[in-house]
Amino acid sequence: MRFILFLITYITFTTFCFAQDDFLAKQYFADGDFEKAVVFYEKLVEKNPRRTEYVQDLVACYQQLEAYQKAESFLNARLNDRNPYPTLLIDLGYNYALQEQQDLAQKNYDKALAIIDKNPNYGYALGLQFQKYNLLDMAIKAFQKSMELNPALNFNFQLARIYGEQGNVEAMYNSYLNLVIDGKTSKSNILRSIDDFVSEEPENQNNILLKKVLLERAQKNPDILWNELLSWLFEKQNQYGSAFRQEKAIFKRMNGSSTSRLENLGQSALENEEYEIAKDIYSYIIENTSDKIVQLDAELNLIDIELVGATDSTLDAIQKKYEELVDIYGYRSQTLQLQVAYANFLTFKKNDPAPAEELLKNSLELPMSDRGTAYLKLALGDILVFNKKFNEALIYFSQIQQKLKNDVLGQNARFKVAQTSFYKGDFDWALTQLKVLRSSTSQLIANDAMQLSLLISDNSLEDSTQTALKKYARADFLAYQNKNDEAINALGDILENHKGEKIEDEALLKQAQLYEKLKKYDNAQLNYQKIITFYGNGILADDAYYALGELYRTVFNDPIKAKEQYEKIIYNYQDSYYFPEARKNFRILRGDSIN
């Protein structure tokens, strides 16, 4: 029994000592204290001669200490062992290279490559070891030789990464595409890797190379994959017409089985304000699908395109289109998107909320899921707010909030409770709701909640009567009702009669945003510049810089000034909500490849 206890104690002590040696060796190595690290690695190698990581770290220590002869003797001794690991030849070759003995180095590299002839499976380890020492051409030879001798092996991923490091982009593309063709990875994984090398500029050399590679492959082997990748490239380059041609070819070759790819392309074109091509895409979907819901969505998107820049004289014609769609598709639980779209049109475009309210209340009688009910109640609440029926709207929003607490719809409803309370002038209750939402899973909701929360709290401390804040809430509500000129005038009153108060920068920003909606871009530009000049240290400075950058980029066509605004955010506002987009737009304007 005493012997067993002694044995257990001895094993425990030995294990502890080994673990301590391992920890200290790695710690000294990481700290660059190689003289101390080498002592522990020598012990570790003696106890574990087959542990390659200890062997290689010990060799690295010798090399860092310029003890090349020690490293050479140690490696030669290892290579004379029975069944030595072939990567040691590369370590020995690199040791000679450090002494500028290139012939001896190459001799050992060639010996390592020759081992692949006997066993191609060693190609992976040898390739990685060459790569470790940045011997990229040798690594390519190792991977390629292994694949030639054993076609079952596939090192295209490793080759692609090496080609990328070398700047051999065309070879990299081909290696990645070989992986997809061989079924070794998914198209989405490859797109993530390729995405680092292409930009939004069609004339970018990497873009041209990818297009060339894809077209060559399409000519040799007309696989649908090449159409999909070409479509992805054209969409990335904002060439929606070219992408549409590829998508039509895909749709036909799939025998019209699904329009989902066309729908996604149409949505992308719509979001990027490519309205003409978006119209063509949605019209094509309507003509080529038998799915009634897909047809309805496409019809609604076509109406959304018509609503861009619509005048009072064209609204009646658009209303007739909605009525025709209602006649065709009816009021059903499957057509909620039509009912909500029509109700929003009547309210926010025609300024006629009464029939919209009645429409959605009738729709609530339809059988539907909890999320469908929440979707309708959110829309109905918005219409009630528009019509100043604040208390009734709050009931609907609160019902959604309680039913779907942890859902984005529930969080959206809570924000609408706060927003409606703000319009009512109930600032304390609005703040209570907003405090919860500042940790929302939706970044957009969290950002909006933070902005409104700061607006209320900052302007309540300074003015106990909250006079200016009430004026701002009224102006904000007028903007919600699309009474933009009235809202601008109400904000002008704040700017005139509450100069120097904290709310001034908020009024300037809101007024600038409304000027943009009315296409009064010079006025908007002036307001943004005022915020930067007079409130450069305030919480809205990043909003102003980003908005001004977007104006210069998209309206004034002044990329130099646009870059200046984005650069301010990149260097001074890294925690800004706008930071990712500002960095992306800055890099595009500078001509970088964008991830």
XYZ file of C-alpha atoms in Angstrom:
595
model
C 0.000 0.000 0.000
C 2.882 2.348 0.926
C 4.493 1.561 -2.413
C 1.287 2.472 -4.296
C 1.045 5.764 -2.390
C 4.710 6.467 -3.181
C 4.086 5.678 -6.855
C 1.055 7.990 -7.033
C 2.995 10.778 -5.293
C 5.974 10.311 -7.625
C 3.798 10.379 -10.773
C 1.944 13.479 -9.551
C 5.202 15.251 -8.733
C 6.750 14.287 -12.081
C 3.674 15.493 -13.997
C 3.727 18.770 -12.101
C 7.425 19.312 -12.857
C 6.901 18.547 -16.534
C 3.944 20.946 -16.751
C 5.995 23.632 -15.026
C 8.930 23.141 -17.448
C 6.518 23.327 -20.391
C 4.952 26.544 -19.088
C 8.282 28.247 -18.338
C 9.805 27.238 -21.679
C 6.883 28.719 -23.615
C 6.772 31.836 -21.436
C 10.485 32.607 -21.838
C 10.257 31.889 -25.568
C 7.279 34.256 -25.964
C 9.153 36.947 -23.984
C 12.222 36.572 -26.233
C 14.393 35.357 -23.358
C 15.925 32.536 -25.402
C 18.867 31.845 -23.060
C 16.458 30.771 -20.330
C 14.020 29.102 -22.743
C 16.726 26.874 -24.221
C 17.482 25.328 -20.800
C 13.903 24.173 -20.374
C 13.495 23.049 -23.988
C 16.618 20.883 -23.735
C 15.078 19.152 -20.720
C 11.731 18.749 -22.461
C 13.319 17.270 -25.607
C 15.353 14.838 -23.548
C 12.188 13.568 -21.846
C 10.013 13.712 -25.000
C 12.252 13.170 -28.031
C 9.299 12.565 -30.398
C 7.441 15.801 -29.557
C 8.092 17.802 -32.733
C 6.961 21.139 -31.244
C 9.666 20.881 -28.551
C 12.266 19.934 -31.145
C 11.399 22.868 -33.385
C 11.214 25.377 -30.530
C 14.626 24.226 -29.288
C 16.075 24.665 -32.798
C 14.481 28.128 -32.966
C 16.119 29.014 -29.626
C 19.536 27.959 -30.912
C 19.023 30.000 -34.060
C 17.898 33.087 -32.152
C 21.057 32.775 -30.063
C 23.050 32.273 -33.310
C 24.208 28.882 -32.012
C 23.988 27.466 -35.543
C 26.497 24.662 -34.969
C 24.528 23.420 -31.971
C 21.349 23.479 -34.072
C 23.112 21.640 -36.920
C 24.522 18.927 -34.636
C 21.167 18.498 -32.906
C 19.264 18.208 -36.206
C 21.771 15.793 -37.750
C 21.514 13.592 -34.674
C 17.725 13.597 -35.009
C 17.947 12.763 -38.713
C 20.118 9.750 -37.877
C 17.382 8.367 -35.612
C 15.225 5.569 -36.864
C 12.288 6.960 -38.947
C 13.206 10.642 -38.600
C 10.456 13.158 -39.319
C 11.177 14.625 -42.795
C 10.432 18.243 -41.827
C 13.757 18.177 -39.947
C 15.469 18.400 -43.341
C 13.752 21.740 -43.933
C 14.802 22.912 -40.448
C 18.388 21.936 -41.255
C 18.226 23.644 -44.646
C 16.917 26.836 -43.061
C 19.705 26.654 -40.476
C 22.227 26.695 -43.361
C 20.315 29.569 -45.016
C 20.719 31.641 -41.853
C 24.476 31.159 -42.255
C 24.180 32.208 -45.932
C 25.102 28.701 -47.124
C 22.435 28.606 -49.814
C 23.770 25.542 -51.651
C 23.597 23.395 -48.523
C 20.199 24.857 -47.717
C 18.816 23.978 -51.151
C 20.344 20.504 -50.984
C 18.327 19.741 -47.840
C 15.163 21.300 -49.257
C 15.486 19.046 -52.313
C 16.000 16.014 -50.057
C 12.757 16.902 -48.293
C 10.882 17.179 -51.604
C 12.320 13.829 -52.749
C 10.651 12.117 -49.778
C 7.267 12.937 -51.347
C 8.115 10.526 -54.190
C 8.153 7.696 -51.638
C 5.166 8.903 -49.607
C 2.964 11.701 -51.044
C 1.115 11.961 -47.720
C 4.146 13.805 -46.303
C 3.401 16.649 -48.730
C 1.084 18.444 -46.323
C 3.537 18.640 -43.415
C 6.456 19.529 -45.685
C 4.433 22.215 -47.461
C 3.441 23.823 -44.163
C 7.042 23.722 -42.936
C 8.268 25.468 -46.086
C 5.477 27.989 -45.608
C 6.537 28.551 -41.999
C 9.960 29.727 -43.212
C 8.355 31.809 -45.992
C 9.781 29.460 -48.631
C 6.620 29.821 -50.658
C 7.869 28.469 -54.000
C 9.118 25.332 -52.246
C 5.798 25.006 -50.430
C 3.951 25.182 -53.766
C 6.211 22.433 -55.165
C 5.506 20.224 -52.139
C 1.726 20.602 -52.365
C 1.594 20.252 -56.155
C 3.886 17.217 -56.230
C 1.797 15.434 -53.589
C -1.413 16.106 -55.515
C 0.115 14.858 -58.780
C 1.308 11.601 -57.171
C -1.903 11.056 -55.206
C -4.984 12.645 -56.854
C -6.997 11.877 -53.723
C -5.053 14.607 -51.914
C -6.329 18.181 -52.241
C -4.179 21.077 -51.094
C -5.855 23.770 -53.200
C -6.805 25.724 -50.092
C -3.173 25.873 -48.943
C -2.048 26.744 -52.473
C -4.645 29.513 -52.739
C -3.418 31.095 -49.510
C 0.189 30.967 -50.708
C -0.666 32.444 -54.105
C -2.515 35.218 -52.285
C 0.568 35.942 -50.165
C 2.691 36.057 -53.320
C 0.279 38.376 -55.099
C -0.377 35.749 -57.770
C -4.078 36.527 -57.725
C -5.054 34.614 -60.867
C -3.477 31.385 -59.581
C -5.163 31.986 -56.216
C -8.577 32.318 -57.869
C -8.033 29.091 -59.793
C -7.046 27.193 -56.650
C -10.128 28.400 -54.788
C -12.369 27.508 -57.729
C -10.815 24.041 -57.930
C -11.894 23.510 -54.334
C -15.528 24.261 -55.203
C -15.474 22.058 -58.306
C -13.956 19.177 -56.311
C -16.642 19.566 -53.657
C -14.079 20.263 -50.916
C -15.741 23.444 -49.716
C -18.878 25.519 -50.250
C -19.333 28.417 -52.630
C -20.023 30.751 -49.681
C -16.659 29.896 -48.070
C -14.830 30.643 -51.299
C -16.678 33.928 -51.766
C -15.598 35.007 -48.288
C -11.970 34.337 -49.229
C -12.166 35.973 -52.674
C -14.039 38.968 -51.264
C -10.804 40.246 -49.714
C -9.301 40.738 -53.168
C -12.072 42.384 -55.194
C -13.556 45.862 -54.937
C -16.569 47.774 -56.199
C -14.522 49.122 -59.105
C -14.937 47.107 -62.360
C -11.554 48.410 -63.567
C -9.734 47.034 -60.531
C -7.092 44.576 -61.813
C -8.178 41.823 -59.412
C -11.784 42.187 -60.584
C -10.696 41.943 -64.216
C -8.681 38.797 -63.455
C -11.605 37.125 -61.680
C -13.947 37.902 -64.552
C -11.385 36.497 -67.006
C -10.924 33.269 -64.988
C -14.688 32.743 -64.664
C -15.363 33.362 -68.364
C -12.584 30.968 -69.373
C -14.015 28.255 -67.151
C -17.538 28.917 -68.410
C -16.349 28.404 -72.009
C -14.577 25.135 -71.192
C -17.270 23.744 -68.906
C -20.665 25.544 -68.935
C -21.465 24.923 -65.250
C -24.141 27.004 -63.513
C -21.575 27.801 -60.809
C -19.752 30.191 -63.147
C -22.993 32.128 -63.781
C -23.551 32.398 -60.034
C -20.041 33.691 -59.391
C -20.205 36.141 -62.304
C -23.521 37.422 -60.981
C -21.923 37.892 -57.546
C -19.027 39.824 -59.096
C -21.294 42.060 -61.198
C -23.506 42.804 -58.207
C -20.441 43.668 -56.131
C -19.431 46.085 -58.898
C -22.957 47.592 -58.882
C -23.444 46.362 -62.468
C -26.978 45.174 -61.889
C -27.851 44.841 -65.565
C -24.994 42.369 -66.102
C -25.901 40.516 -62.911
C -29.515 40.304 -64.103
C -28.423 38.665 -67.369
C -26.548 36.010 -65.399
C -29.502 35.446 -63.071
C -31.863 34.969 -66.001
C -29.502 32.343 -67.414
C -29.411 30.600 -64.022
C -33.200 30.730 -63.716
C -33.680 29.172 -67.148
C -31.140 26.427 -66.514
C -32.860 25.603 -63.226
C -36.146 25.303 -65.130
C -37.662 28.187 -63.172
C -37.619 26.270 -59.905
C -37.090 29.315 -57.693
C -37.043 33.092 -58.044
C -35.256 33.693 -54.710
C -31.982 34.726 -56.369
C -33.831 37.175 -58.632
C -35.715 38.552 -55.628
C -32.460 39.141 -53.741
C -30.942 40.892 -56.748
C -34.034 43.069 -57.147
C -33.871 44.061 -53.483
C -30.184 44.923 -53.793
C -30.829 47.044 -56.890
C -33.709 48.786 -55.118
C -31.610 49.560 -52.031
C -28.895 51.012 -54.252
C -31.445 53.167 -56.089
C -30.959 51.382 -59.410
C -34.656 51.773 -60.073
C -34.818 51.020 -63.802
C -33.043 47.684 -63.560
C -35.009 46.884 -60.374
C -38.215 47.431 -62.386
C -36.971 45.038 -65.068
C -36.120 42.399 -62.455
C -39.483 42.576 -60.685
C -41.380 42.595 -63.980
C -39.467 39.478 -65.024
C -40.337 37.785 -61.719
C -44.051 38.553 -62.181
C -44.015 37.087 -65.687
C -42.089 33.952 -64.750
C -43.425 32.749 -61.416
C -46.638 30.986 -60.528
C -46.209 31.720 -56.818
C -48.880 34.297 -55.981
C -47.103 35.642 -52.890
C -43.873 36.148 -54.837
C -45.879 37.927 -57.545
C -47.519 40.142 -54.931
C -44.174 41.083 -53.362
C -42.836 42.002 -56.800
C -45.930 44.114 -57.545
C -45.499 45.965 -54.240
C -41.843 46.629 -55.008
C -42.825 48.073 -58.383
C -45.212 50.423 -56.597
C -42.435 51.413 -54.165
C -40.320 52.377 -57.184
C -43.198 54.478 -58.547
C -43.513 56.206 -55.177
C -39.940 57.490 -55.433
C -40.398 61.073 -56.503
C -44.178 60.646 -56.889
C -46.203 63.889 -57.034
C -49.744 64.598 -55.858
C -50.949 64.169 -59.433
C -49.589 60.597 -59.645
C -50.763 59.406 -56.212
C -54.334 58.761 -57.413
C -53.059 56.448 -60.155
C -50.903 54.602 -57.611
C -53.916 54.238 -55.304
C -55.825 52.555 -58.123
C -52.978 50.043 -58.472
C -53.267 49.204 -54.784
C -57.022 48.744 -55.156
C -56.474 46.452 -58.152
C -54.055 44.344 -56.122
C -56.597 44.115 -53.309
C -59.195 42.883 -55.819
C -56.780 40.255 -57.149
C -55.206 39.009 -53.904
C -57.894 39.850 -51.345
C -57.703 40.386 -47.597
C -56.136 37.183 -46.297
C -53.581 36.222 -43.661
C -51.190 35.413 -46.558
C -51.383 38.975 -47.924
C -50.625 41.029 -44.811
C -47.805 42.811 -46.647
C -50.370 44.207 -49.121
C -52.680 45.400 -46.376
C -49.880 47.121 -44.455
C -48.386 48.674 -47.616
C -51.781 50.048 -48.670
C -52.531 51.384 -45.168
C -49.133 53.119 -45.024
C -49.726 54.604 -48.465
C -53.099 56.028 -47.423
C -51.643 57.449 -44.224
C -48.184 58.728 -45.054
C -48.635 59.561 -48.753
C -52.323 60.502 -49.028
C -52.629 61.937 -45.505
C -55.804 59.884 -45.028
C -55.345 57.710 -41.920
C -59.026 56.950 -41.156
C -59.588 54.265 -43.867
C -56.111 52.869 -43.200
C -56.954 52.439 -39.514
C -60.224 50.690 -40.359
C -58.470 48.429 -42.887
C -55.882 47.166 -40.382
C -58.389 46.735 -37.557
C -60.421 44.494 -39.864
C -57.256 42.606 -40.793
C -56.641 41.837 -37.111
C -59.705 39.569 -37.247
C -57.913 37.231 -39.661
C -56.387 33.997 -38.294
C -52.607 34.458 -38.013
C -49.515 33.740 -35.909
C -48.306 35.883 -32.991
C -45.667 37.455 -35.223
C -48.244 38.188 -37.919
C -50.446 39.886 -35.304
C -47.468 41.868 -34.009
C -46.580 42.951 -37.558
C -50.115 44.295 -38.084
C -50.303 45.965 -34.667
C -47.005 47.765 -35.235
C -48.330 49.166 -38.517
C -51.672 50.065 -36.932
C -49.891 51.764 -34.023
C -47.875 53.894 -36.454
C -51.072 55.035 -38.156
C -52.734 55.850 -34.815
C -49.681 57.916 -33.834
C -49.899 59.780 -37.152
C -53.546 60.526 -36.327
C -52.604 61.750 -32.792
C -54.374 58.805 -31.139
C -51.390 58.321 -28.868
C -53.001 56.372 -26.035
C -54.610 53.823 -28.347
C -51.294 53.380 -30.182
C -49.513 52.807 -26.868
C -51.928 49.981 -26.058
C -51.063 48.131 -29.277
C -47.315 48.698 -28.873
C -47.439 47.507 -25.250
C -49.323 44.340 -26.257
C -46.561 43.455 -28.741
C -43.881 44.255 -26.184
C -45.442 41.905 -23.621
C -46.152 39.101 -26.115
C -42.710 39.105 -27.814
C -40.376 40.397 -25.093
C -37.088 39.032 -26.397
C -37.937 39.336 -30.092
C -36.738 42.217 -32.283
C -40.418 42.993 -32.960
C -40.924 43.366 -29.203
C -37.898 45.634 -28.899
C -39.123 47.684 -31.836
C -42.501 48.031 -30.112
C -40.807 49.213 -26.907
C -38.952 51.874 -28.897
C -42.253 52.996 -30.425
C -43.695 53.270 -26.889
C -40.784 55.562 -26.013
C -41.111 57.554 -29.241
C -44.872 57.995 -28.835
C -44.416 59.059 -25.206
C -41.841 61.580 -26.413
C -44.325 63.029 -28.925
C -46.883 63.271 -26.095
C -44.426 65.117 -23.880
C -44.226 62.269 -21.352
C -40.438 62.395 -21.228
C -39.957 60.453 -17.975
C -41.803 57.366 -19.265
C -39.970 57.612 -22.572
C -36.633 57.573 -20.707
C -37.692 54.514 -18.702
C -38.304 52.555 -21.910
C -35.157 53.809 -23.606
C -32.859 52.737 -20.767
C -33.899 49.128 -21.371
C -33.395 49.423 -25.138
C -29.829 50.736 -24.980
C -28.726 47.095 -24.622
C -30.969 45.879 -27.461
C -29.725 43.006 -29.624
C -30.511 45.212 -32.638
C -27.692 47.733 -33.087
C -29.998 50.090 -34.974
C -32.622 50.086 -32.189
C -29.917 50.437 -29.529
C -28.376 53.412 -31.360
C -31.752 55.128 -31.875
C -32.608 54.526 -28.216
C -29.318 56.019 -27.056
C -29.756 59.098 -29.264
C -33.297 59.802 -28.032
C -32.344 59.063 -24.422
C -29.456 61.553 -24.529
C -31.674 64.146 -26.220
C -34.223 63.932 -23.399
C -31.810 63.713 -20.459
C -29.425 66.438 -21.678
C -32.230 68.914 -22.315
C -34.154 68.183 -19.114
C -31.298 69.038 -16.734
C -30.668 72.467 -18.230
C -34.327 73.564 -18.516
C -36.686 72.362 -15.791
C -39.692 73.600 -17.791
C -38.491 71.575 -20.801
C -39.763 74.326 -23.113
C -37.250 73.778 -25.883
C -37.571 69.989 -25.596
C -41.343 70.225 -26.024
C -40.849 72.371 -29.124
C -38.416 69.821 -30.484
C -40.848 66.954 -29.815
C -43.531 68.860 -31.735
C -41.156 69.464 -34.671
C -40.147 65.795 -34.644
C -43.791 64.768 -34.743
C -44.476 67.096 -37.686
C -41.601 65.391 -39.511
C -43.160 62.006 -38.656
C -46.358 63.235 -40.342
C -44.333 64.237 -43.437
C -45.123 67.911 -42.774
C -41.526 68.737 -43.540
C -41.818 72.470 -44.185
C -43.741 72.961 -40.933
C -41.155 70.888 -39.075
C -38.301 72.968 -40.527
C -40.020 76.162 -39.391
C -40.611 74.722 -35.900
C -36.918 73.827 -35.648
C -36.066 77.327 -36.892
C -37.984 78.720 -33.920
C -35.783 76.673 -31.568
C -32.616 77.868 -33.306
C -33.740 81.478 -33.055
C -35.128 81.544 -29.515
C -32.934 78.973 -27.742
C -29.464 79.947 -28.960
C -26.630 78.459 -26.945
C -28.825 75.803 -25.330
C -27.882 72.136 -25.606
C -30.777 71.410 -27.929
C -29.346 73.641 -30.654
C -27.160 70.935 -32.248
C -30.090 68.479 -32.208
C -32.276 71.064 -33.977
C -29.547 71.741 -36.552
C -29.151 68.020 -37.297
C -32.871 67.330 -37.590
C -33.383 70.376 -39.780
C -30.483 69.307 -42.037
C -32.002 65.839 -42.470
C -35.317 67.416 -43.485
C -33.549 69.741 -45.929
C -32.039 66.644 -47.530
C -35.498 65.069 -47.910
C -36.612 68.227 -49.706
C -33.399 68.156 -51.826
C -32.252 71.481 -50.345
C -28.711 70.185 -50.145
C -26.907 73.523 -49.703
C -29.019 74.277 -46.623
C -28.302 70.802 -45.238
C -24.572 71.244 -45.858
C -24.574 74.566 -43.978
C -26.297 72.989 -40.957
C -23.858 70.088 -40.794
C -20.925 72.490 -40.954
C -22.437 74.557 -38.121
C -22.587 71.451 -35.922
C -18.936 70.680 -36.671
C -17.856 74.297 -36.071
C -19.826 75.084 -32.928
C -20.417 71.616 -31.465
C -17.312 69.752 -32.611
C -16.922 68.184 -29.154
C -20.589 67.244 -28.861
C -22.249 63.854 -29.275
C -23.597 64.701 -32.748
C -20.286 65.627 -34.356
C -19.841 62.141 -35.857
C -23.405 62.278 -37.244
C -22.565 65.579 -38.938
C -19.238 64.380 -40.335
C -20.809 61.225 -41.762
C -23.837 63.033 -43.239
C -21.563 65.653 -44.779
C -19.348 62.919 -46.218
C -22.382 61.264 -47.785
C -23.495 64.608 -49.269
C -20.093 65.208 -50.841
C -19.917 61.627 -52.118
C -23.442 61.109 -53.466
C -24.771 64.598 -54.258
C -21.911 67.069 -54.779
C -19.615 64.467 -56.405
C -16.600 65.724 -54.457
C -14.666 62.607 -53.382
C -11.765 64.586 -51.888
C -14.009 66.438 -49.435
C -15.993 63.256 -48.786
C -12.770 61.453 -47.800
C -11.901 64.285 -45.409
C -15.183 63.810 -43.519
C -14.876 60.021 -43.332
C -11.273 60.368 -42.176
C -12.398 62.490 -39.212
C -14.640 59.622 -38.048
C -11.939 56.979 -38.631
C -9.351 58.799 -36.498
C -11.517 60.557 -33.915
C -14.692 58.506 -33.473
C -13.738 54.807 -33.490
C -16.706 53.931 -31.268
C -19.183 55.716 -33.569
C -22.122 53.831 -35.056
C -20.980 55.233 -38.420
C -17.362 54.034 -38.111
C -17.694 50.818 -40.223
C -19.448 52.563 -43.117
C -17.152 55.599 -42.942
C -14.083 53.341 -43.143
C -15.579 51.346 -46.006
C -16.497 54.461 -48.024
C -13.108 56.053 -47.333
C -11.299 52.972 -48.621
C -13.518 52.798 -51.723
C -12.763 56.439 -52.527
C -9.056 55.763 -51.963
C -9.218 52.825 -54.361
C -8.577 50.024 -51.878
C -9.913 46.481 -52.185
C -12.821 46.218 -49.775
C -13.727 43.194 -47.621
